[in-house]
Backbone as JSON, one array per atom type, in Angstrom:
{
  "sequence": "MTTRPYNQPLGGNEMPRFGGPATMMRLPTQPTAEGLDACFVGIPMDIGTSNRPGTRFGPRQIRTESCMIRPYNMATRAAPFDSLQVADIGDVAIDTFNLPKCVDIITDAYRDIIKDGCKPLTLGGDHTLSYPILRAIAEKYGPVGLIHVDAHADINEHMFGEPIAHGTPFRRAVEAGVLDTKRCIQIGVRGTGYAADDFDWPREQGFRVVQVEECWHKSLTPLMEEVRAQMGDRPVYLTFDIDSLDPSIAPG",
  "N": [[18.77, 216.51, 70.33], [20.86, 214.81, 72.53], [22.58, 215.13, 75.63], [25.56, 213.72, 76.67], [25.92, 212.18, 79.79], [28.21, 213.11, 82.41], [30.96, 211.05, 83.3], [31.21, 209.45, 86.47], [33.07, 208.9, 89.49], [32.87, 205.76, 91.17], [31.0, 205.64, 94.03], [31.53, 205.24, 97.62], [29.21, 204.55, 98.95], [27.75, 203.28, 97.1], [29.16, 201.05, 96.31], [31.19, 198.97, 98.25], [34.43, 200.1, 99.37], [36.42, 198.24, 98.9], [35.63, 196.84, 96.73], [34.38, 196.69, 93.3], [35.36, 198.23, 90.1], [38.83, 198.05, 89.11], [39.95, 200.59, 88.49], [41.19, 204.0, 88.06], [40.0, 205.84, 90.7], [37.79, 204.31, 90.47], [36.5, 204.85, 88.11], [34.7, 204.75, 84.93], [36.07, 202.8, 82.22], [37.76, 203.06, 79.06], [39.01, 202.26, 75.76], [40.43, 204.23, 74.32], [41.22, 207.79, 74.13], [39.14, 209.1, 72.98], [36.54, 211.45, 72.82], [36.92, 212.41, 75.37], [37.59, 214.83, 77.95], [39.63, 214.74, 79.76], [41.95, 212.22, 80.85], [42.94, 209.32, 82.7], [45.98, 207.63, 82.58], [48.22, 204.92, 82.62], [51.76, 204.33, 82.96], [53.56, 201.72, 83.23], [56.49, 201.44, 84.12], [59.89, 200.86, 84.94], [62.43, 200.6, 84.01], [64.18, 202.6, 83.56], [65.38, 203.32, 85.89], [68.06, 203.85, 88.29], [68.64, 202.78, 90.7], [66.69, 201.47, 92.96], [64.23, 199.26, 91.81], [60.69, 199.03, 90.97], [58.73, 200.89, 90.44], [57.27, 200.16, 88.28], [55.04, 198.96, 89.2], [53.6, 201.05, 90.08], [51.33, 202.42, 88.7], [49.24, 200.52, 89.02], [49.06, 200.31, 91.82], [48.5, 202.93, 92.6], [45.97, 203.22, 91.47], [44.61, 201.33, 93.02], [44.71, 202.5, 95.6], [43.3, 204.78, 95.06], [40.61, 204.4, 95.33], [39.71, 205.46, 97.64], [39.36, 208.14, 97.31], [37.22, 210.93, 97.19], [34.83, 212.7, 95.1], [34.65, 215.53, 95.36], [36.34, 218.54, 96.23], [36.66, 219.69, 99.35], [37.82, 221.96, 100.38], [38.26, 223.81, 98.29], [35.98, 223.56, 96.83], [36.05, 222.56, 94.32], [34.85, 220.68, 91.6], [35.5, 218.57, 89.55], [34.38, 216.41, 88.1], [31.88, 217.18, 87.48], [31.95, 218.78, 85.31], [33.74, 217.9, 83.43], [34.52, 215.36, 81.1], [35.75, 212.34, 81.98], [37.83, 209.46, 82.0], [39.36, 206.26, 82.64], [41.93, 205.11, 80.71], [43.54, 202.93, 80.72], [46.79, 201.32, 80.42], [49.94, 202.29, 78.9], [51.41, 200.21, 76.53], [54.35, 199.27, 77.09], [57.75, 198.36, 76.08], [59.34, 196.29, 78.01], [61.98, 195.57, 77.95], [63.55, 197.33, 76.56], [64.67, 200.41, 76.7], [65.14, 202.81, 75.03], [63.32, 202.2, 72.96], [60.96, 202.2, 74.42], [60.69, 204.93, 74.96], [60.0, 205.96, 72.43], [57.62, 204.54, 72.03], [56.0, 205.61, 74.05], [55.87, 208.34, 73.31], [54.5, 208.08, 70.85], [52.07, 207.0, 71.78], [51.08, 209.12, 73.33], [50.79, 211.12, 71.44], [48.49, 210.23, 70.16], [46.67, 210.28, 72.29], [46.42, 213.02, 72.94], [45.59, 214.26, 70.63], [43.03, 215.26, 70.02], [42.65, 217.1, 71.98], [42.38, 216.06, 74.56], [43.37, 215.93, 77.98], [45.99, 214.35, 79.45], [46.39, 212.55, 82.51], [48.94, 211.23, 84.06], [50.0, 208.14, 85.42], [52.8, 207.03, 86.95], [55.48, 204.57, 87.34], [58.82, 205.36, 86.27], [60.8, 208.43, 86.22], [61.82, 208.85, 83.71], [59.83, 208.86, 81.84], [58.8, 211.43, 81.49], [60.18, 212.83, 79.5], [59.54, 211.63, 76.86], [56.76, 212.13, 76.91], [56.67, 214.93, 76.98], [57.76, 215.47, 74.47], [55.68, 214.69, 72.74], [53.63, 216.44, 73.56], [54.73, 218.96, 72.96], [54.85, 218.84, 70.2], [52.23, 219.31, 69.5], [51.44, 221.64, 70.92], [53.6, 223.35, 70.99], [56.63, 224.61, 72.64], [56.41, 224.05, 76.13], [55.45, 225.18, 79.46], [56.85, 224.22, 82.68], [56.18, 222.65, 85.7], [57.79, 221.26, 88.2], [57.97, 219.08, 90.73], [60.07, 217.75, 93.03], [62.7, 215.79, 94.56], [65.03, 215.8, 93.2], [66.8, 217.34, 90.45], [66.9, 216.15, 87.97], [68.5, 216.56, 85.67], [70.79, 215.46, 84.64], [73.68, 214.98, 82.57], [74.27, 212.46, 81.59], [73.74, 209.01, 82.56], [75.62, 206.48, 83.77], [76.79, 206.55, 81.3], [74.62, 206.6, 79.61], [72.24, 208.39, 77.71], [69.5, 208.48, 78.11], [67.52, 208.19, 80.85], [66.18, 207.93, 84.21], [67.2, 210.12, 85.52], [67.75, 212.08, 83.65], [65.7, 213.38, 82.12], [64.87, 216.12, 81.87], [67.08, 217.52, 81.02], [67.36, 216.39, 78.46], [64.93, 217.28, 77.44], [65.21, 220.08, 77.39], [67.32, 220.28, 75.55], [66.02, 219.3, 73.31], [64.28, 221.29, 72.76], [61.67, 221.41, 73.7], [60.68, 222.6, 75.94], [59.57, 225.66, 77.36], [61.77, 227.55, 78.59], [61.75, 229.8, 80.2], [59.49, 229.58, 81.58], [59.69, 227.59, 83.51], [59.81, 225.79, 86.5], [61.35, 224.33, 89.3], [60.64, 222.63, 92.21], [61.42, 221.98, 95.56], [63.82, 220.57, 95.45], [66.59, 218.86, 96.89], [68.94, 217.68, 99.41], [72.15, 215.95, 99.22], [74.85, 216.44, 96.84], [76.75, 215.78, 93.78], [78.44, 217.78, 93.12], [79.04, 221.22, 94.0], [77.68, 222.88, 92.31], [75.46, 221.58, 91.29], [72.74, 222.26, 90.94], [72.88, 224.42, 89.33], [72.88, 224.3, 86.53], [70.13, 224.06, 85.47], [69.23, 226.6, 86.28], [70.84, 228.24, 84.73], [69.7, 227.79, 82.29], [67.39, 229.18, 82.47], [65.45, 228.3, 84.2], [63.52, 228.54, 87.23], [64.65, 227.61, 90.35], [63.63, 226.22, 93.26], [64.81, 225.44, 96.2], [64.39, 222.95, 98.77], [64.78, 223.97, 101.32], [63.87, 226.55, 101.15], [61.21, 226.25, 101.39], [60.49, 225.49, 103.89], [58.79, 225.81, 107.07], [56.88, 227.78, 106.47], [54.06, 229.3, 104.83], [53.1, 228.09, 101.63], [51.51, 229.42, 99.93], [52.07, 232.09, 98.86], [54.19, 231.39, 97.11], [52.86, 229.71, 95.3], [51.18, 231.56, 94.08], [53.07, 233.07, 92.73], [54.03, 231.13, 90.98], [51.76, 230.66, 89.38], [51.58, 233.16, 88.13], [53.98, 233.14, 86.7], [53.57, 231.01, 84.91], [51.38, 231.85, 83.43], [48.78, 231.85, 80.94], [49.32, 229.84, 79.2], [50.12, 226.51, 77.85], [51.08, 224.01, 80.25], [53.2, 221.61, 81.76], [52.83, 219.51, 84.43], [54.58, 217.8, 86.9], [55.07, 215.38, 89.38], [57.2, 213.97, 91.58], [57.44, 211.18, 93.69], [59.51, 211.15, 95.54], [59.77, 213.72, 96.34], [58.44, 213.96, 98.64], [59.12, 213.73, 102.15], [61.46, 211.25, 103.26], [60.56, 210.01, 105.6], [57.88, 209.86, 105.26], [57.47, 208.64, 102.8], [59.14, 206.08, 102.59], [62.0, 204.41, 101.1]],
  "CA": [[20.17, 216.19, 70.67], [21.02, 214.48, 73.94], [23.89, 215.4, 76.21], [26.1, 212.56, 77.37], [26.23, 212.52, 81.19], [29.62, 212.99, 82.78], [31.35, 209.89, 84.1], [31.41, 209.73, 87.89], [33.7, 207.84, 90.27], [31.93, 204.91, 91.91], [31.05, 206.07, 95.42], [31.62, 204.24, 98.68], [27.87, 204.14, 99.37], [27.2, 202.44, 96.03], [29.95, 199.83, 96.3], [32.26, 199.07, 99.26], [35.72, 200.56, 98.83], [37.25, 197.1, 98.52], [35.04, 196.2, 95.55], [34.22, 197.53, 92.13], [36.41, 198.15, 89.07], [40.19, 198.42, 89.55], [40.37, 201.75, 87.7], [41.44, 205.18, 88.87], [38.8, 206.32, 91.38], [36.71, 203.41, 90.03], [35.84, 205.48, 86.97], [34.58, 203.89, 83.75], [37.26, 202.67, 81.39], [37.56, 202.94, 77.62], [40.31, 201.93, 75.18], [41.11, 205.4, 73.77], [40.83, 209.06, 74.73], [38.1, 209.71, 72.16], [35.4, 212.02, 73.52], [37.25, 212.76, 76.76], [38.29, 216.07, 78.27], [40.84, 214.33, 80.48], [41.99, 210.77, 81.05], [44.02, 208.72, 83.47], [46.71, 206.63, 81.8], [49.38, 204.42, 83.35], [52.99, 203.9, 82.28], [54.15, 200.81, 84.23], [57.87, 201.31, 83.67], [60.97, 201.25, 85.85], [63.72, 200.19, 83.45], [65.06, 203.76, 83.52], [65.88, 203.64, 87.23], [69.46, 203.5, 88.53], [68.8, 202.17, 92.01], [65.7, 200.48, 93.37], [63.09, 199.15, 90.91], [59.39, 198.85, 91.61], [57.71, 201.84, 89.99], [56.4, 199.53, 87.28], [53.79, 198.62, 89.89], [52.98, 202.29, 90.52], [49.97, 202.68, 88.21], [48.26, 199.61, 89.62], [48.87, 200.61, 93.24], [47.8, 204.22, 92.69], [44.55, 202.95, 91.21], [44.06, 200.63, 94.18], [44.52, 203.45, 96.7], [42.42, 205.88, 94.65], [39.21, 204.11, 95.67], [39.37, 206.23, 98.84], [39.19, 209.56, 96.97], [35.87, 211.37, 96.89], [34.92, 213.55, 93.9], [34.6, 216.97, 95.61], [37.35, 219.11, 97.1], [35.89, 220.43, 100.33], [38.47, 223.24, 100.65], [38.1, 224.72, 97.16], [34.69, 223.25, 96.2], [36.26, 222.08, 92.95], [34.04, 219.5, 91.28], [35.89, 218.32, 88.15], [33.56, 215.42, 87.41], [30.61, 217.81, 87.1], [32.11, 219.59, 84.1], [34.71, 217.28, 82.53], [34.34, 213.93, 80.82], [37.0, 211.71, 82.38], [37.81, 208.0, 82.1], [40.66, 205.58, 82.74], [42.15, 204.44, 79.42], [44.47, 201.81, 80.87], [48.24, 201.54, 80.43], [50.73, 202.24, 77.67], [52.06, 198.89, 76.41], [55.78, 199.51, 76.89], [58.66, 197.22, 75.89], [60.06, 196.31, 79.29], [63.38, 195.18, 77.76], [64.22, 198.24, 75.64], [64.3, 201.75, 77.13], [64.95, 203.75, 73.91], [62.08, 201.88, 72.26], [59.88, 202.68, 75.29], [60.55, 206.38, 74.76], [59.24, 206.16, 71.2], [56.27, 204.01, 72.24], [55.26, 206.57, 74.88], [55.57, 209.51, 72.49], [53.44, 207.71, 69.9], [50.81, 206.84, 72.52], [50.58, 210.43, 73.76], [50.3, 211.83, 70.25], [47.11, 209.8, 69.94], [45.84, 210.7, 73.42], [46.18, 214.47, 73.0], [45.33, 214.81, 69.29], [41.76, 215.98, 70.0], [42.57, 218.01, 73.11], [42.29, 215.4, 75.86], [44.49, 216.21, 78.88], [46.33, 213.11, 80.16], [46.92, 212.53, 83.87], [49.76, 210.03, 83.94], [50.4, 207.41, 86.61], [54.07, 206.38, 86.64], [56.43, 204.82, 86.27], [59.96, 206.19, 86.63], [60.7, 209.78, 85.66], [62.21, 208.87, 82.3], [58.63, 209.02, 81.01], [58.47, 212.83, 81.23], [60.76, 213.29, 78.23], [58.71, 211.3, 75.69], [55.46, 212.82, 76.98], [56.9, 216.32, 76.58], [57.94, 215.52, 73.01], [54.37, 214.64, 72.1], [52.89, 217.66, 73.88], [55.32, 220.09, 72.24], [54.48, 218.73, 68.79], [50.89, 219.87, 69.33], [51.25, 222.94, 71.55], [54.83, 224.12, 71.05], [57.32, 224.48, 73.93], [55.47, 224.24, 77.24], [55.99, 225.44, 80.79], [57.11, 223.04, 83.5], [56.17, 222.7, 87.16], [58.45, 219.99, 88.52], [58.11, 218.93, 92.18], [60.96, 216.59, 93.07], [63.91, 215.94, 95.36], [66.17, 215.88, 92.28], [66.54, 218.19, 89.29], [66.78, 215.28, 86.79], [69.11, 217.24, 84.52], [72.11, 214.87, 84.4], [74.09, 214.83, 81.17], [74.09, 211.04, 81.29], [73.85, 208.12, 83.71], [76.37, 205.3, 83.33], [77.04, 206.73, 79.88], [73.38, 206.55, 78.84], [71.57, 209.7, 77.68], [68.1, 208.35, 78.5], [67.38, 207.54, 82.16], [65.27, 208.69, 85.08], [67.86, 211.33, 85.98], [68.13, 212.96, 82.53], [64.63, 213.78, 81.19], [64.7, 217.55, 81.62], [68.22, 217.9, 80.18], [66.99, 216.03, 77.09], [63.8, 218.12, 77.01], [65.77, 221.39, 77.04], [68.08, 220.12, 74.31], [65.09, 219.06, 72.21], [63.51, 222.5, 72.53], [60.24, 221.18, 73.98], [60.32, 223.38, 77.12], [59.7, 227.11, 77.4], [62.61, 227.55, 79.8], [61.43, 230.95, 81.06], [58.3, 229.2, 82.35], [59.99, 226.31, 84.16], [60.16, 225.91, 87.92], [61.58, 223.09, 90.03], [60.32, 222.92, 93.61], [61.67, 220.94, 96.56], [65.07, 219.83, 95.28], [67.23, 218.82, 98.21], [69.9, 216.62, 99.68], [73.55, 216.12, 98.85], [75.09, 216.42, 95.4], [78.08, 215.38, 93.34], [79.23, 219.0, 93.04], [78.32, 222.35, 94.6], [76.89, 223.57, 91.29], [74.54, 220.62, 90.67], [71.47, 222.88, 90.58], [73.12, 225.64, 88.56], [72.59, 224.14, 85.1], [68.78, 224.52, 85.11], [69.13, 228.06, 86.44], [71.49, 228.84, 83.57], [68.78, 227.67, 81.15], [66.25, 230.06, 82.7], [64.55, 227.73, 85.2], [63.56, 228.94, 88.62], [64.86, 226.44, 91.2], [63.27, 226.5, 94.65], [65.28, 224.34, 97.02], [63.43, 222.61, 99.82], [64.98, 224.84, 102.48], [63.07, 227.75, 100.94], [59.8, 225.89, 101.6], [60.27, 225.08, 105.27], [58.3, 226.69, 108.13], [56.16, 228.92, 105.92], [53.0, 229.0, 103.88], [53.52, 228.08, 100.23], [50.53, 230.16, 99.13], [52.72, 233.11, 98.03], [54.94, 230.75, 96.04], [51.92, 229.24, 94.29], [50.74, 232.73, 93.32], [54.17, 233.4, 91.82], [54.06, 230.1, 89.94], [50.65, 230.95, 88.46], [51.95, 234.33, 87.34], [55.06, 232.74, 85.8], [53.05, 230.12, 83.88], [50.42, 232.54, 82.58], [47.65, 231.06, 80.46], [49.79, 228.93, 78.16], [50.19, 225.12, 78.31], [52.04, 223.69, 81.31], [53.33, 220.21, 82.15], [53.04, 219.37, 85.87], [55.05, 216.46, 87.24], [55.28, 215.24, 90.82], [57.95, 212.75, 91.92], [57.12, 210.82, 95.07], [60.59, 211.43, 96.49], [59.67, 215.08, 96.87], [57.99, 213.78, 100.02], [60.18, 213.35, 103.07], [61.58, 209.79, 103.38], [59.79, 209.49, 106.72], [56.51, 209.68, 104.77], [57.52, 207.69, 101.68], [60.45, 205.43, 102.65], [62.34, 203.56, 99.97]],
  "C": [[20.26, 215.93, 72.17], [22.44, 214.76, 74.39], [24.36, 214.18, 76.98], [26.42, 212.93, 78.81], [27.72, 212.32, 81.48], [29.85, 211.72, 83.59], [31.6, 210.32, 85.54], [32.18, 208.59, 88.54], [32.62, 207.04, 91.01], [32.08, 205.2, 93.4], [31.05, 204.93, 96.42], [30.28, 203.8, 99.22], [27.15, 203.33, 98.29], [27.87, 201.07, 95.99], [31.02, 199.96, 97.38], [33.6, 199.39, 98.62], [36.59, 199.4, 98.34], [36.7, 196.34, 97.32], [35.0, 197.15, 94.37], [35.39, 197.44, 91.17], [37.75, 198.65, 89.59], [40.75, 199.53, 88.67], [40.64, 202.93, 88.63], [40.12, 205.74, 89.38], [37.56, 205.51, 91.0], [35.83, 204.08, 88.97], [35.6, 204.45, 85.87], [35.88, 203.86, 82.96], [36.85, 202.63, 79.93], [38.94, 202.81, 76.98], [41.09, 203.11, 74.62], [40.61, 206.65, 74.48], [39.71, 209.75, 73.95], [36.93, 210.2, 73.02], [35.68, 212.47, 74.93], [37.89, 214.14, 76.85], [39.62, 215.78, 78.96], [40.79, 212.82, 80.67], [43.12, 210.42, 82.01], [44.65, 207.63, 82.62], [47.95, 206.22, 82.57], [50.56, 204.14, 82.43], [53.76, 203.03, 83.27], [55.61, 200.48, 83.89], [58.84, 201.67, 84.79], [62.34, 200.85, 85.32], [64.66, 201.38, 83.23], [65.67, 204.11, 84.86], [67.32, 203.17, 87.39], [69.66, 202.8, 89.86], [67.7, 201.13, 92.23], [64.54, 200.43, 92.38], [61.78, 199.05, 91.69], [58.32, 199.79, 91.1], [56.87, 201.29, 88.84], [55.05, 199.14, 87.88], [53.03, 199.86, 90.34], [51.57, 202.51, 90.01], [48.92, 201.79, 88.86], [47.99, 199.96, 91.08], [48.17, 201.95, 93.44], [46.31, 204.02, 92.46], [43.9, 202.27, 92.42], [43.76, 201.61, 95.31], [43.49, 204.52, 96.35], [40.95, 205.62, 94.97], [38.76, 204.9, 96.9], [39.1, 207.7, 98.54], [37.73, 209.85, 96.64], [35.92, 212.48, 95.83], [34.95, 215.05, 94.14], [35.72, 217.39, 96.55], [36.65, 220.05, 98.08], [36.53, 221.77, 100.69], [38.19, 224.26, 99.55], [36.73, 224.63, 96.5], [34.84, 222.88, 94.73], [35.49, 220.78, 92.75], [34.31, 219.1, 89.83], [34.97, 217.38, 87.4], [32.16, 215.94, 87.07], [30.72, 218.6, 85.8], [33.08, 219.0, 83.08], [34.37, 215.81, 82.33], [35.68, 213.23, 81.01], [36.81, 210.2, 82.42], [39.24, 207.5, 82.27], [40.85, 204.8, 81.44], [43.21, 203.35, 79.5], [45.92, 202.24, 80.8], [48.83, 201.56, 79.03], [51.49, 200.91, 77.65], [53.53, 199.08, 76.06], [56.5, 198.22, 76.53], [59.58, 197.2, 77.1], [61.52, 195.89, 79.18], [64.19, 196.21, 76.97], [63.81, 199.67, 75.97], [64.18, 202.74, 75.97], [63.67, 203.47, 73.12], [60.88, 202.34, 73.08], [59.62, 204.16, 75.08], [59.72, 206.66, 73.51], [57.8, 205.66, 71.33], [55.42, 205.02, 73.01], [54.91, 207.81, 74.07], [54.45, 209.22, 71.51], [52.09, 207.61, 70.6], [50.23, 208.19, 72.9], [50.18, 211.31, 72.59], [48.82, 211.51, 70.03], [46.19, 210.3, 71.05], [45.46, 212.17, 73.32], [45.71, 215.06, 71.67], [44.04, 215.62, 69.22], [41.55, 216.83, 71.25], [42.42, 217.38, 74.47], [43.55, 215.69, 76.68], [44.81, 214.93, 79.67], [46.84, 213.37, 81.58], [47.62, 211.18, 84.02], [50.1, 209.46, 85.31], [51.69, 206.67, 86.28], [54.39, 205.29, 87.64], [57.58, 205.71, 86.74], [59.97, 207.45, 85.79], [61.24, 209.9, 84.25], [61.02, 209.26, 81.43], [58.3, 210.48, 80.7], [59.0, 213.3, 79.88], [59.91, 212.89, 77.02], [57.32, 211.94, 75.72], [55.62, 214.26, 76.51], [57.11, 216.44, 75.08], [56.6, 215.55, 72.3], [53.59, 215.93, 72.33], [53.41, 218.84, 73.07], [55.01, 220.03, 70.75], [53.13, 219.4, 68.53], [50.8, 221.32, 69.79], [52.47, 223.86, 71.47], [55.48, 223.96, 72.41], [56.39, 224.87, 75.08], [56.21, 224.63, 78.52], [56.13, 224.15, 81.57], [57.0, 223.41, 84.97], [56.62, 221.32, 87.62], [58.71, 219.94, 90.03], [58.88, 217.63, 92.43], [62.08, 216.86, 94.07], [65.14, 216.16, 94.49], [65.8, 216.73, 91.07], [66.39, 217.39, 88.0], [67.32, 215.93, 85.53], [70.54, 216.71, 84.27], [72.4, 214.84, 82.9], [73.92, 213.39, 80.71], [74.14, 210.27, 82.6], [74.47, 206.81, 83.23], [76.59, 205.34, 81.82], [75.8, 206.77, 79.01], [72.67, 207.91, 78.87], [70.12, 209.67, 78.14], [68.03, 207.56, 79.8], [66.5, 208.43, 83.03], [65.88, 209.98, 85.6], [68.21, 212.32, 84.89], [66.98, 213.61, 81.77], [64.56, 215.27, 80.89], [65.91, 218.16, 80.92], [67.88, 217.6, 78.72], [65.87, 216.93, 76.56], [64.28, 219.52, 76.62], [66.5, 221.3, 75.7], [67.17, 219.94, 73.1], [64.21, 220.27, 71.92], [62.03, 222.37, 72.84], [59.76, 221.93, 75.22], [60.5, 224.87, 76.85], [60.46, 227.42, 78.69], [62.37, 228.76, 80.7], [60.17, 230.68, 81.88], [58.51, 227.82, 82.98], [60.39, 226.57, 85.61], [60.31, 224.51, 88.5], [61.48, 223.39, 91.52], [60.67, 221.72, 94.48], [62.96, 220.18, 96.4], [65.89, 219.94, 96.56], [68.34, 217.78, 98.23], [71.31, 216.98, 99.26], [73.69, 216.02, 97.34], [76.48, 215.91, 95.08], [79.02, 216.58, 93.24], [78.38, 220.14, 93.58], [77.4, 223.04, 93.6], [75.86, 222.66, 90.62], [73.22, 221.25, 90.22], [71.64, 224.13, 89.72], [72.73, 225.51, 87.09], [71.16, 224.54, 84.75], [68.6, 226.02, 85.27], [69.74, 228.78, 85.24], [70.61, 228.76, 82.32], [67.56, 228.58, 81.28], [65.25, 229.53, 83.7], [64.62, 228.53, 86.5], [63.68, 227.66, 89.45], [64.62, 226.84, 92.65], [63.7, 225.3, 95.49], [64.39, 224.16, 98.24], [63.57, 223.51, 101.04], [64.17, 226.13, 102.38], [61.58, 227.51, 101.2], [59.47, 225.59, 103.06], [59.66, 226.2, 106.11], [57.57, 227.93, 107.59], [55.01, 228.43, 105.05], [53.56, 229.03, 102.46], [52.52, 228.81, 99.33], [51.17, 231.27, 98.3], [53.51, 232.51, 96.87], [54.0, 230.29, 94.93], [51.37, 230.4, 93.45], [51.81, 233.15, 92.32], [54.26, 232.4, 90.68], [52.96, 230.35, 88.91], [50.99, 232.13, 87.55], [53.02, 233.97, 86.31], [54.52, 231.9, 84.64], [52.09, 230.83, 82.93], [49.29, 231.62, 82.15], [48.04, 230.13, 79.32], [49.99, 227.52, 78.72], [51.35, 224.86, 79.27], [52.03, 222.18, 81.53], [53.67, 220.17, 83.64], [53.47, 217.95, 86.17], [55.48, 216.44, 88.7], [55.97, 213.91, 91.08], [57.73, 212.43, 93.39], [58.26, 211.11, 96.04], [60.7, 212.91, 96.86], [59.11, 215.06, 98.29], [59.18, 213.37, 100.89], [60.25, 211.83, 103.18], [60.83, 209.2, 104.57], [58.35, 209.21, 106.33], [56.47, 208.62, 103.68], [58.9, 207.02, 101.68], [60.71, 204.58, 101.42], [62.89, 204.33, 98.81]]
}
């Protein structure tokens, strides 16, 4: 019996950074998640946004920039590609004219991705995509924990009368019963609101909400230890919205 070698990112000494495959970290690609421990998958969608479009180009641009990433973490010595089989499986073929249909397409795609235990690392895409992904994950694992790093809580009741949008995914997820609300934390929410109690709804559901002011001028190591304790050893969905970064770093 032979052991299949683990896929490795294409290194900068093997191929110049500006060449090679246009995949995440220049990893091998395959059409499905079969045989993988983890996979990168893109959702090139921005039809759920209410202001500025453009995140449909996110997966492609993230892959382009990822050619600069090296496979070892020099601070932690983590070496994921030495113990996990990882590949880029391309993008979910959304319907760019129909948001409710996109939600169902994404859920169906993720059912297939995770059916044999593969862990998807998603490149977005506007934040609407979290709701259909969570539906698929909860079907397999039951209600999951949530680590949500964002400037916004994304728990609106509706946006322009629509229940599905980039500002509503975690309200819909709570209503659908796909989140373990005692294991949900939102980190970095900030800015102005429509009402003084804008962040109260998730707290009322059991979420821990850490506003950005609580993160300033201090180490976040103690907070991360608390998050690990809160999540325990059960499944967790981690989502990071780029606007959690200060606008001086990520304008637009």
